[in-house]
Coordinates of C-alpha atoms in Angstrom, one line a residue:
X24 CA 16.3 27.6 37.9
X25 CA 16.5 28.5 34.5
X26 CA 18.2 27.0 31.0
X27 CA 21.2 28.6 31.1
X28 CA 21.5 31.7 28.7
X29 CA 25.5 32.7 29.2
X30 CA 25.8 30.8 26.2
X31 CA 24.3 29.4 23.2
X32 CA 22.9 26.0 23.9
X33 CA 25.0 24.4 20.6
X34 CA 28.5 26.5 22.1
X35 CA 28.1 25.3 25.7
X36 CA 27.6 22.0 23.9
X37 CA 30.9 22.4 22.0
X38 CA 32.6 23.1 25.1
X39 CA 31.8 19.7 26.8
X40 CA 31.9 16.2 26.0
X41 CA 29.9 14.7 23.6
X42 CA 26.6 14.1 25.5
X43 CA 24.7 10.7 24.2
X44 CA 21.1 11.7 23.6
X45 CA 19.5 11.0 27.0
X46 CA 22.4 12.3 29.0
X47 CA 21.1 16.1 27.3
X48 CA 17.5 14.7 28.5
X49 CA 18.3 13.9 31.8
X50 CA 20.0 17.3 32.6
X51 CA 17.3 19.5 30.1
X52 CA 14.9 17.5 32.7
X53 CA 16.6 18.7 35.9
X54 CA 16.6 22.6 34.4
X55 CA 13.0 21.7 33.3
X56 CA 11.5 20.8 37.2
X57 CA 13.9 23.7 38.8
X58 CA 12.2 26.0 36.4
X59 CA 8.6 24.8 36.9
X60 CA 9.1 23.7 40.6
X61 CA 12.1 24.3 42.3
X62 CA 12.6 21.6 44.7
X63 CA 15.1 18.4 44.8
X64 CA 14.5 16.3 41.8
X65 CA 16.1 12.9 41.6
X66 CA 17.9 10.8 38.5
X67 CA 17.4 7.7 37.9
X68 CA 20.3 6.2 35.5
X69 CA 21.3 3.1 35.1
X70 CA 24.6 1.9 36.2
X71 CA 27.7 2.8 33.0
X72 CA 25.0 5.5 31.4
X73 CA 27.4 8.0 32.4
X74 CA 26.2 9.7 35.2
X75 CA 29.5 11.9 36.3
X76 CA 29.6 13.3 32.6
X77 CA 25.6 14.5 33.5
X78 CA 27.0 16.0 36.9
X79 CA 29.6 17.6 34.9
X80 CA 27.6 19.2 32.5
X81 CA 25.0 19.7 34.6
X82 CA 28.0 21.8 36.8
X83 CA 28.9 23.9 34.5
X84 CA 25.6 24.9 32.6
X85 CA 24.6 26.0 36.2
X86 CA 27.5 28.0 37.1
X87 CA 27.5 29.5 33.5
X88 CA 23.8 31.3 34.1
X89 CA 24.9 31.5 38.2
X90 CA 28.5 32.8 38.4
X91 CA 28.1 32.8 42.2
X92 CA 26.3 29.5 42.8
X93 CA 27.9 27.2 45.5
X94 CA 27.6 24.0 44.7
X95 CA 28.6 20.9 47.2
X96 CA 28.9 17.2 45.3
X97 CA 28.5 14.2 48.1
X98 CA 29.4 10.9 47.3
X99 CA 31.0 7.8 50.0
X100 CA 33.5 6.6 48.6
X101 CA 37.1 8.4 47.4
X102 CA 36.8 6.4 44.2
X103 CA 33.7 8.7 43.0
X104 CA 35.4 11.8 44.4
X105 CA 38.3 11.3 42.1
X106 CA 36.2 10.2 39.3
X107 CA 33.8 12.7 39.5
X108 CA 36.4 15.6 39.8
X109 CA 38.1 14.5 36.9
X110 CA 35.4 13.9 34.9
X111 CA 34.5 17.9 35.2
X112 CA 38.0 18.9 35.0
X113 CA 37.8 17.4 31.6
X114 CA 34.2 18.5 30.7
X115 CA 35.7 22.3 32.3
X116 CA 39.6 22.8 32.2
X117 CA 40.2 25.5 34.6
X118 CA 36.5 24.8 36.7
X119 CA 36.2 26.2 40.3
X120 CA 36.7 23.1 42.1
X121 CA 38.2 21.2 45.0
X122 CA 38.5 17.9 46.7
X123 CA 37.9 17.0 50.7
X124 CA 38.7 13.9 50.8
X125 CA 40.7 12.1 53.7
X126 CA 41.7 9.2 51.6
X127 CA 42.9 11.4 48.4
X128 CA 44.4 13.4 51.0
X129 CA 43.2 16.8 49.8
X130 CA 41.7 18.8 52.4
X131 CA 39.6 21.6 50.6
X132 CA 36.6 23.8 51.7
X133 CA 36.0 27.0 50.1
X134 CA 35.8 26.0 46.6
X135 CA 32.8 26.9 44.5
X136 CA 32.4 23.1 43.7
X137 CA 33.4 21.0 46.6
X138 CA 33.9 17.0 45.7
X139 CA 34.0 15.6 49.1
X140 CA 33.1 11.8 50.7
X141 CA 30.8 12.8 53.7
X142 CA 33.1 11.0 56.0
X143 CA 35.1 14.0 55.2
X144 CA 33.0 17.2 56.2
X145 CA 30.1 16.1 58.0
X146 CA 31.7 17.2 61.5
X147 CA 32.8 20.7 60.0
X148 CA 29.8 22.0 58.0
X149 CA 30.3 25.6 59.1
X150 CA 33.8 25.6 57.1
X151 CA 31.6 24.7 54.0
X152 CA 30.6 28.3 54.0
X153 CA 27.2 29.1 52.3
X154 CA 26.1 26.2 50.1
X155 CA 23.3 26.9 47.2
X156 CA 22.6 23.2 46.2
X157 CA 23.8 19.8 48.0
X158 CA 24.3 16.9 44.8
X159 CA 24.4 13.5 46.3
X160 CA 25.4 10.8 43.6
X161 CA 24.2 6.8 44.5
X162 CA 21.9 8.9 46.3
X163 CA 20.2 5.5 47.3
X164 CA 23.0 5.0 50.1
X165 CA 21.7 8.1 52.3
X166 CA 20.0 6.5 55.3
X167 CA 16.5 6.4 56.0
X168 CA 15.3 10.0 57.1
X169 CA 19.0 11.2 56.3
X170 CA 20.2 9.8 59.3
X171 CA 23.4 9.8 61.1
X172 CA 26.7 12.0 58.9
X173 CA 24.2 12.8 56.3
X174 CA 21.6 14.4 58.8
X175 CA 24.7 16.1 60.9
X176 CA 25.7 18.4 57.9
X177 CA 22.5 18.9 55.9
X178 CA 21.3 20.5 59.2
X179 CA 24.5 22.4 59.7
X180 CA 24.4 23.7 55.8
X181 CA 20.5 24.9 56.7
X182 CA 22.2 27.2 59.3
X183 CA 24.1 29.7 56.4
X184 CA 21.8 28.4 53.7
X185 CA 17.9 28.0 54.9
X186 CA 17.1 27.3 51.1
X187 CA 19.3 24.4 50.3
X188 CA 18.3 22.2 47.4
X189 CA 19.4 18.7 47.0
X190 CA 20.0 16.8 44.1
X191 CA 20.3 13.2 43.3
X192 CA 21.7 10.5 41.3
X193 CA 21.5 7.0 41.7
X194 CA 20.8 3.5 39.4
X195 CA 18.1 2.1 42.4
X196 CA 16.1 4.9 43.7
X197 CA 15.2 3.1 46.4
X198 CA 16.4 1.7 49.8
X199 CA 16.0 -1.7 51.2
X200 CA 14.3 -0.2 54.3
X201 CA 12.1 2.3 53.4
X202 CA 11.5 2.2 50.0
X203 CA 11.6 4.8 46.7
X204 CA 13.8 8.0 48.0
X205 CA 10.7 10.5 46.3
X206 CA 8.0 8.7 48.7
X207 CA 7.0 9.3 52.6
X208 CA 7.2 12.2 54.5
X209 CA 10.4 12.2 55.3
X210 CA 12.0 12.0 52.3
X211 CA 15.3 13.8 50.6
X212 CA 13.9 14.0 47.5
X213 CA 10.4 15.1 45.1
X214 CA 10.5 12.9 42.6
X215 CA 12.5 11.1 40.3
X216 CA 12.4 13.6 37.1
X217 CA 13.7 11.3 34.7
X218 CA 14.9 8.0 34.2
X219 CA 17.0 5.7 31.7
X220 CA 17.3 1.8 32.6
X221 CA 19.1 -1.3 31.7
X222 CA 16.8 -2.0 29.0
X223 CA 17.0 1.2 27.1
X224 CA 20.7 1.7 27.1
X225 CA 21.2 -2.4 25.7
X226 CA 18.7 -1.6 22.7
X227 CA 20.6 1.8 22.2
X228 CA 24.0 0.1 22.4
X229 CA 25.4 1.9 25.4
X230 CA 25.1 -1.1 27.7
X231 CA 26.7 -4.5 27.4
X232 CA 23.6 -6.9 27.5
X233 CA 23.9 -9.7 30.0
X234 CA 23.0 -13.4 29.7
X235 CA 23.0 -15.5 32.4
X236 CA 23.3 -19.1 33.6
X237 CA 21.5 -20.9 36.6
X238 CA 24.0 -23.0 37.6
X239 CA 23.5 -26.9 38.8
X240 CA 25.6 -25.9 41.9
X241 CA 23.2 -23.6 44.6
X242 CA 23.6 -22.2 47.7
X243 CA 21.0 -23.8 50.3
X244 CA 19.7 -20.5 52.2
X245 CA 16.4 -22.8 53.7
X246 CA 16.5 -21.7 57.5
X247 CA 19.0 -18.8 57.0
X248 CA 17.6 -16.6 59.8
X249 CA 16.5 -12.5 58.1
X250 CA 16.6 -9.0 59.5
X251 CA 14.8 -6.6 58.0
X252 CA 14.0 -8.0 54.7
X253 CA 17.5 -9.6 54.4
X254 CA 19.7 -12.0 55.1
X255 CA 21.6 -12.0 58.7
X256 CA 24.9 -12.1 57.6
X257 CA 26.6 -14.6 60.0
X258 CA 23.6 -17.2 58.9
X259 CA 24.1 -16.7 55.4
X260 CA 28.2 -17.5 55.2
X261 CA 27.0 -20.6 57.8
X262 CA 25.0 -21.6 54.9
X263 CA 27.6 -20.4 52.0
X264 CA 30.8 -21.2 53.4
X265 CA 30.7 -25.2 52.4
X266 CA 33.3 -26.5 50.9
X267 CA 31.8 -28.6 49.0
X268 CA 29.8 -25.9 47.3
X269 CA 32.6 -23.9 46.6
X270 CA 34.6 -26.4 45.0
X271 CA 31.6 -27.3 42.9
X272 CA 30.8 -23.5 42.7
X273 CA 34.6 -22.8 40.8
X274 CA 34.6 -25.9 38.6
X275 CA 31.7 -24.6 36.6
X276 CA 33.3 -21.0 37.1
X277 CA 36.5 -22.1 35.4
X278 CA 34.4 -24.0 32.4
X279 CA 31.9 -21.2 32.3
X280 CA 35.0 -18.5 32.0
X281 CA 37.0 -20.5 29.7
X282 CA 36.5 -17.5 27.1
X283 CA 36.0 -15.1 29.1
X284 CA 38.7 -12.4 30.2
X285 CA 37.6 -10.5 33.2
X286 CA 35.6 -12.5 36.3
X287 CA 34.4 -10.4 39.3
X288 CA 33.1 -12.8 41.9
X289 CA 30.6 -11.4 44.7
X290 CA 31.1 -13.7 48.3
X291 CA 29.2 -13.5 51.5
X292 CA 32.1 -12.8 54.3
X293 CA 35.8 -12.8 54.4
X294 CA 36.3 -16.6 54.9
X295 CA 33.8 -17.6 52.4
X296 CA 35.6 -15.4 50.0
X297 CA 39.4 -16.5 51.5
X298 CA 37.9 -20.2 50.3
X299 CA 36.6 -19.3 46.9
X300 CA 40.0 -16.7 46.3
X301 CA 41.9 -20.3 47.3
X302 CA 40.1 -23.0 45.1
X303 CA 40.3 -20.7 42.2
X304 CA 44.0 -20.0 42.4
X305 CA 44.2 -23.7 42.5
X306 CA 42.8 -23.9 38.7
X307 CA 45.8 -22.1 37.8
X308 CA 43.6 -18.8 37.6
X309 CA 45.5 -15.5 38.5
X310 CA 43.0 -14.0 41.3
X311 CA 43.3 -11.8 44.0
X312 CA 41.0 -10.9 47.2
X313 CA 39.4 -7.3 47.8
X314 CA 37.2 -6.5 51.9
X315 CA 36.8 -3.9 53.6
X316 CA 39.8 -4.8 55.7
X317 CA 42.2 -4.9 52.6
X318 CA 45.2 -2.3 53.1
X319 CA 44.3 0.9 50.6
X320 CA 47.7 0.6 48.8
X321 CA 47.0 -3.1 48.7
X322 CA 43.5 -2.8 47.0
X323 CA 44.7 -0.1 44.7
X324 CA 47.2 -2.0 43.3
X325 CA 44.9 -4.9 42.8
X326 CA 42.3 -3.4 40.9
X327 CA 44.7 -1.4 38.9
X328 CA 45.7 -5.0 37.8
X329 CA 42.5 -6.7 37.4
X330 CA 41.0 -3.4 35.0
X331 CA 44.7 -3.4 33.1
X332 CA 44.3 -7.0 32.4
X333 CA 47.1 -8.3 34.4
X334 CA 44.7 -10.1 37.0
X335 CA 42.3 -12.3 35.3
X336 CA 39.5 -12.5 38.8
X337 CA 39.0 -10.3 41.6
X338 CA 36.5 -12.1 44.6
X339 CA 35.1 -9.0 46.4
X340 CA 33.1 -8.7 49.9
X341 CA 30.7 -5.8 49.5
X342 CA 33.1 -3.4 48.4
X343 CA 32.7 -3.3 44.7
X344 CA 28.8 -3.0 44.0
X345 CA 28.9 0.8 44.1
X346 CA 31.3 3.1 42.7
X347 CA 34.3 0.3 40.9
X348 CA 34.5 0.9 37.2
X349 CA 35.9 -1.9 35.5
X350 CA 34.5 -2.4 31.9
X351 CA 36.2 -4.8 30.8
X352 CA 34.2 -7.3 33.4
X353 CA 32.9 -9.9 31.3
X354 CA 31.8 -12.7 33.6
X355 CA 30.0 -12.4 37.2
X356 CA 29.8 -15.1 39.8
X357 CA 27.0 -14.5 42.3
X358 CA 28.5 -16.6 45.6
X359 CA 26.3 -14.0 47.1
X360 CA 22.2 -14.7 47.8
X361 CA 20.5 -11.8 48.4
X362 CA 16.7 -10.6 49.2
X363 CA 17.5 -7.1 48.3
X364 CA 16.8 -5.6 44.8
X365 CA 19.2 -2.8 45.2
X366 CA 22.1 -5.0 45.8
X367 CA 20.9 -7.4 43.0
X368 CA 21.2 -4.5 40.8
X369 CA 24.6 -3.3 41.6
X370 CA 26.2 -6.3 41.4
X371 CA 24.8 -6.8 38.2
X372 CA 25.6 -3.3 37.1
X373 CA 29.3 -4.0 37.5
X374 CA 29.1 -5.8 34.0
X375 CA 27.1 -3.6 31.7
X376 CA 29.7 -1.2 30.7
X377 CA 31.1 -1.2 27.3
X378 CA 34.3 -2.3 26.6
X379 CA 36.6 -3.2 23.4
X380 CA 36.7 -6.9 22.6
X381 CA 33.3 -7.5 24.9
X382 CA 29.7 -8.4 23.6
X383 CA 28.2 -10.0 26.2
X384 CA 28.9 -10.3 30.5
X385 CA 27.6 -13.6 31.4
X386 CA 25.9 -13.6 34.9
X387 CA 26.8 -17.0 37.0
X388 CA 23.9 -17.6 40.0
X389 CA 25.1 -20.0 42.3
X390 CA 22.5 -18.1 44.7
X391 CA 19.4 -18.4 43.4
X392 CA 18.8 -14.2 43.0
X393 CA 17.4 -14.5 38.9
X394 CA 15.1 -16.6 39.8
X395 CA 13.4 -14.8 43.4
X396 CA 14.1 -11.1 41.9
X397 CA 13.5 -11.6 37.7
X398 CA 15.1 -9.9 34.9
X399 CA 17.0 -7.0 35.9
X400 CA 14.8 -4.6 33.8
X401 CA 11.4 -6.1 34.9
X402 CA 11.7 -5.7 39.0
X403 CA 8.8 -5.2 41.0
X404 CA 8.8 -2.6 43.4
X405 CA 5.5 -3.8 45.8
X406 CA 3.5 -1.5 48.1
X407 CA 2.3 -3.6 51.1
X408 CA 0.2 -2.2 54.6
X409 CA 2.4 -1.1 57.0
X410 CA 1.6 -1.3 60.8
X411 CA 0.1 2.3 61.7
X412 CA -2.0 1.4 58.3
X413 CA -0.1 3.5 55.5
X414 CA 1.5 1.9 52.5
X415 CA 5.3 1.1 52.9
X416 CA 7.4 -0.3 49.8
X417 CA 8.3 -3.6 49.7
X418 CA 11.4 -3.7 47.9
X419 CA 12.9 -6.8 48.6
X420 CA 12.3 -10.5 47.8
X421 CA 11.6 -13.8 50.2
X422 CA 13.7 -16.6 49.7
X423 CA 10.9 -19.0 47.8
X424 CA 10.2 -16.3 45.7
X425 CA 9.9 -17.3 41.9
X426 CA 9.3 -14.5 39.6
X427 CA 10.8 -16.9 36.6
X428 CA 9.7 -19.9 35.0
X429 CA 11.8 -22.9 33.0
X430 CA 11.3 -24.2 29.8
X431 CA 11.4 -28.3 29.9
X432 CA 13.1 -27.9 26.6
X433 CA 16.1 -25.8 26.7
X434 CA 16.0 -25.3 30.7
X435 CA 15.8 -21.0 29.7
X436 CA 13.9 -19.0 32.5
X437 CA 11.0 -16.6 31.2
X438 CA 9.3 -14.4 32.9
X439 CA 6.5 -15.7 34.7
X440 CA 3.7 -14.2 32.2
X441 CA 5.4 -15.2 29.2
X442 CA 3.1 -17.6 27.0
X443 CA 6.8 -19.4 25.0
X444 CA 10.2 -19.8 25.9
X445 CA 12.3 -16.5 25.5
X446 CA 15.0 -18.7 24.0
X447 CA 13.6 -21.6 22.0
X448 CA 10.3 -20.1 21.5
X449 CA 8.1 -23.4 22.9
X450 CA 4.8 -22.7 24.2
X451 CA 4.7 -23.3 28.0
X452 CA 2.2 -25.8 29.0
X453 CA 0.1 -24.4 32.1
X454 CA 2.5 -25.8 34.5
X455 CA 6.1 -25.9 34.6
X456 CA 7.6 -27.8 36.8
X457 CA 11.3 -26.7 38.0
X458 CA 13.7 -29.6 36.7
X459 CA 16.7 -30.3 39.0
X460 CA 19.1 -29.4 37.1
X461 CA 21.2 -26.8 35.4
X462 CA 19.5 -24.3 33.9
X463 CA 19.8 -21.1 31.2
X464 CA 18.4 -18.2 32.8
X465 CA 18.3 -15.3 30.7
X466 CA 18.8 -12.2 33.2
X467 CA 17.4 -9.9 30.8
X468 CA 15.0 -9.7 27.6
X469 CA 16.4 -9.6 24.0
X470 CA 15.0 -6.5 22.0
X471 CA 12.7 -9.1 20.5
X472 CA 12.1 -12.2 22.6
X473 CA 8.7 -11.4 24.0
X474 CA 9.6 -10.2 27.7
X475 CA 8.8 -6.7 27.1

């Protein structure tokens, strides 16, 4: 595919939002490997970096050069489908474009650009009608090999349309089981055409930089039993859900959050989060409790509150790592260990978006995940031998992992290469013991402290 020439590049521009610099990069580089390549290229941007307004523009430059382009935009939750309709309705007044979406309640199919969750349509692809490209956004929640909903309507699509592209947008390009999404045989995508991370948008002051605290209360996961390169879920709330720990776990919470307007706390299982929603409403915080079992109306209404102001903490279960835009969130408790670096990410990617009033998000780790996966904007994505002899990625972490050290002096983590203190600047001798007890742990470099 071509730049598109239906207008001038500096009109089109006009026409849209205002598009930071690497948001015009990213999409230039999209046109750039359709033009050179033509297969399904992949985007890699960091969580808040915008990446509806890139769909958006990247929509409408594409259907200003191909009038009769059909264009299907997946996501799995309703929450993107309304955001990222939105978001091109005010990028494009007037655009071609529908919703399917059982929870918004709009049941469209012929549109030109179809928004739908692919709970929605997978069982019905032949009412899709002839799709040209299929654009998957948090692209890194498609299952291995496409499997299952996602496999039922990409090969249904391939009936009408035997050239589909795909098209992909995510903040981890990468899944727990198998790896980056532009490696193996089986994969969705070519490769990852361009990317913009953590780091980059902090030094260029579209991210919220995060600071983060070890905290002198820790869950104990020693013994939790793993599946797959995680935690088994009923082990780990056995080993989470003490009270003792959680009471501990809010105390420093509440100090920690003294000055801070907006916690989001991430909790193993519904009773461990039930505990921690308790003990914090018993500090007198205002707080409220979001599952997968919450009613809609009930969680809609809640996080209405919490991004208006009005609730102060919201303790989720696994429902706000992807797609939940609150930028106000200032403060993050992890009640939540985790071996996977794609989760670790999320979470923290719920607290890097800009907001009035907000410098900093300060990270909590009651879970020991800064110090097995190191700075977000450092992680280590290993290869290891697989069993029929090939490479496979390893991209999560084992529970004694340590990819941080501590400084004796100020108790600041570093990376483990660094030769001084991120923080206080003291040489490290060659060893450096872990002291037992609280601890700074910087989750991510300053622009000049040395962990670059």
């Amino acid at each position: 595919m071509a730049r598109p020439i239906g207008l001038p590049h500096d009109e089109i521009a006009g026409l849209m939002t205002d598009l930071r610099p690497y948001q015009r990069e990213a999409i230039d580089a999209v046109f750039a490997y359709w033009s050179k390549e033509g297969g399904s290229p992949l985007l890699d941007l960091a969580t808040g970096t915008g990446k509806s307004v890139v769909i958006a523009t990247l929509l409408r430059e594409l259907l200003e050069e191909y009038p009769l382009m059909r264009v299907l935009c997946l996501v799995h939750v309703r929450e993107l489908v309304r955001q990222n309709f939105e978001q091109l309705m005010r990028a494009w007044p007037g655009a071609p474009a529908g919703i399917n979406s059982a929870g918004l309640g709009r049941r469209d199919w012929r549109h030109p650009i179809l928004f739908a969750s692919v709970q929605s349509v997978f069982r019905n692809p032949h009412l899709l009608g002839r799709r040209d490209l299929v654009l998957i956004d948090e692209a890194h929640l498609v299952p291995k090999s496409a499997g299952g909903m996602y496999a039922k309507l990409l090969d249904g699509l391939r009936v009408a349309s035997p050239d589909l592209r795909l098209f992909g947008c995510t903040a981890t390009p990468f899944r727990l089981d198998s790896g980056r999404l532009d490696r193996g045989d089986d994969r969705l995508f070519d490769r990852v055409v361009y990317s913009y991370g953590i780091r980059e948008g902090v030094n260029d002051k579209w991210l919220t930089p995060l600071i983060s605290k070890g905290m002198a209360t820790q869950i104990d996961v020693a013994g939790v039993a793993r599946r797959g390169g995680e935690f088994i879920p009923g082990a780990l709330e056995a080993a989470a859900d003490r009270d003792d720990v959680t009471k501990a776990a809010v105390t420093e919470i509440v100090t920690y959050g003294a000055g801070r307007r907006s916690w989001l706390v991430f909790c193993v299982g519904i009773e461990h989060a039930t505990h921690a929603r308790n003990e914090i409403e018993s500090r007198g915080i205002s707080v409220a409790l979001v599952t997968g079992k919450t009613p809609r109306e009930e969680r809609d209404a809640t996080l209405a509150a919490f991004k208006a102001g009005r609730l102060r903490c919201v303790v989720n279960v696994s429902v706000l790592t992807t797609g939940f835009d609150a930028p106000g969130v200032d403060l993050i408790a992890m009640l939540r260990p985790t071996l996977s670096t794609g989760l670790y990410v999320q979470m923290l990617g719920r607290g890097t978006r800009l907001a009035k009033g907000k410098e900093t998000c300060l990270v909590l780790d009651f879970s020991g995940n800064v110090r097995r996966h190191g700075p977000v904007d450092r992680l280590a994505i290993n290869s290891q031998r697989g069993a029929g002899g090939g490479q496979r990625e390893q991209v999560s972490v084992k529970p004694d992992d340590v990819r941080a050290r501590e400084c004796l002096h100020c108790m600041c983590l570093s990376p483990l290469d660094a030769k001084e203190c991120a923080h206080c600047g003291q040489p490290f001798t060659l060893e450096a013991p872990h002291a037992p007890i609280a601890d700074t742990a910087p989750i991510m470099p300053g622009p000049d402290d040395g962990w670059e």
